[in-house]
Amino acid sequence: MEFMNVKLPEEIVREEYLGNFDQANHLIERWLEKRLPNELRMRLIFEKERVKRLLKNYPYNEETAINKARELIDNFTNEEFYTLLDKGFLDYIMVDGKRMYEERFAQNIAYAIPDYQKRMKKDKSREESRNLNDNRLRELLNGDKPKEYKVRAKISLKIVEDIEEEKVKVWLPFPKEEFQQKDVKLVSASHEKYFLASSDIPQRTIYFEGKKENEYFVEFEYVIKEWVNTVVPANTEEINNYDFLSEEPPHIIFTPYLKKLAKEIVGDEKNPYLKAKKIYDWITLNVNYSYVHPYALYENIPEFVACNLKGDCGFQALLFIT
C-alpha cells in the first residue's frame, strides 16, 4: 500500500476537511476520468473505500453521543460534554455541517483524563483479568519460575458489508511455532479447502476462498511459556544488516520530523540497546493510550502518533520500530 504516501488533490482534501464527503466522492470520480499516474489512481480508488470506513467509525450525532457518555461514565452531565468538547478531548468530524462523534470517544476520555477512568462503569470480568495479569507479572519480576499454558482460541469473521464480488478471499491469523510458543494445532476450520501458511513466514495466516454470505472461522490450540528476558547492555552490538533498517512504506517512513525526534531522544548515547530503551521510555511516558480507527484509515501511523501523542499498542509499536 505504498500508494498511501501519495497526497490527494487539494480540492478533495478541502471538501473532506469541511465534511462534504458526497462532494469529495464526486471529485474523486471526476479525477479518475483523467489520465493519471498509477500510484495516484490507486490512491484515489482507495480513498473512496477509506471515506466509507471513516464515516462508519463516526456513528453518533451530538444527542446520541451525550447519551452514550452517560451510559459509560457515572454522573456524566451535558455541561461536562461541552467542556470536554471545548478542551479538545472529544473525537469528532464534520459531516454535512454537523458534528459526528467517534464510536469509542467516551472510552478515550477515560484514557486521556485519569479522573474519568475512576468514573467509568466497571466491567467485572475485565477487571478480574487485569488483576490476574498484574499479579502474575509481579510474581515473575520477584523471581517466580515461568509457567506454561495451553490455549484454545477461535477467530471468526462474518462479512456484513454489501460488496460487489461474488467470491471473497479471507485471511485469518494463525499462531506460529517460535520463541515461547509450541505445539500449535489446527482444531477446526469453517471450510474444507484452505491454505495454512508455514510457521517460518513473518505473519502466519490461514486462507479461504468462498461466498460473501458465509461465515469464516478457525479454531486452534497452542502451548505458550511465560518469558522473562534480561539484557546486558555492554554485550549488545549494532545491527548492520540493512534489511532490518530500511523504510517500509506506507508507514515506516523516515520523515524529517521523526529523524529529528529520534536524534533529540537518543542524544549522545552510543550503546544500541540504551538508544532503543531511551526511545521506548520516551514513547511509553509521553504517548497516551487511545483507541484508534481501523489502521487502513491512516496515511502514516508513526507520524500520527508522534504528532498527536496518542495511539493504541500497535500504533506505539510502529512508532518505536520507525
PDB file of N, CA and C in Angstrom, residues 7 150 179 186 234:
ATOM      1  N   LYS A   7      -0.126  12.111  -1.925  1.00  0.00           N
ATOM      2  CA  LYS A   7      -1.057  13.105  -1.408  1.00  0.00           C
ATOM      3  C   LYS A   7      -2.263  13.246  -2.338  1.00  0.00           C
ATOM      4  N   LYS A 150      -1.717 -23.940  28.196  1.00  0.00           N
ATOM      5  CA  LYS A 150      -2.314 -24.429  26.954  1.00  0.00           C
ATOM      6  C   LYS A 150      -3.506 -23.541  26.609  1.00  0.00           C
ATOM      7  N   PHE A 179       9.920 -18.876  19.405  1.00  0.00           N
ATOM      8  CA  PHE A 179      10.102 -18.227  20.703  1.00  0.00           C
ATOM      9  C   PHE A 179       9.398 -19.033  21.795  1.00  0.00           C
ATOM     10  N   LEU A 186      -4.159 -27.160  14.489  1.00  0.00           N
ATOM     11  CA  LEU A 186      -5.423 -26.715  13.927  1.00  0.00           C
ATOM     12  C   LEU A 186      -6.510 -27.644  14.444  1.00  0.00           C
ATOM     13  N   ALA A 234      26.137  -3.881  27.824  1.00  0.00           N
ATOM     14  CA  ALA A 234      27.526  -3.891  27.341  1.00  0.00           C
ATOM     15  C   ALA A 234      27.767  -4.972  26.287  1.00  0.00           C
TER      16      ALA A 234
END
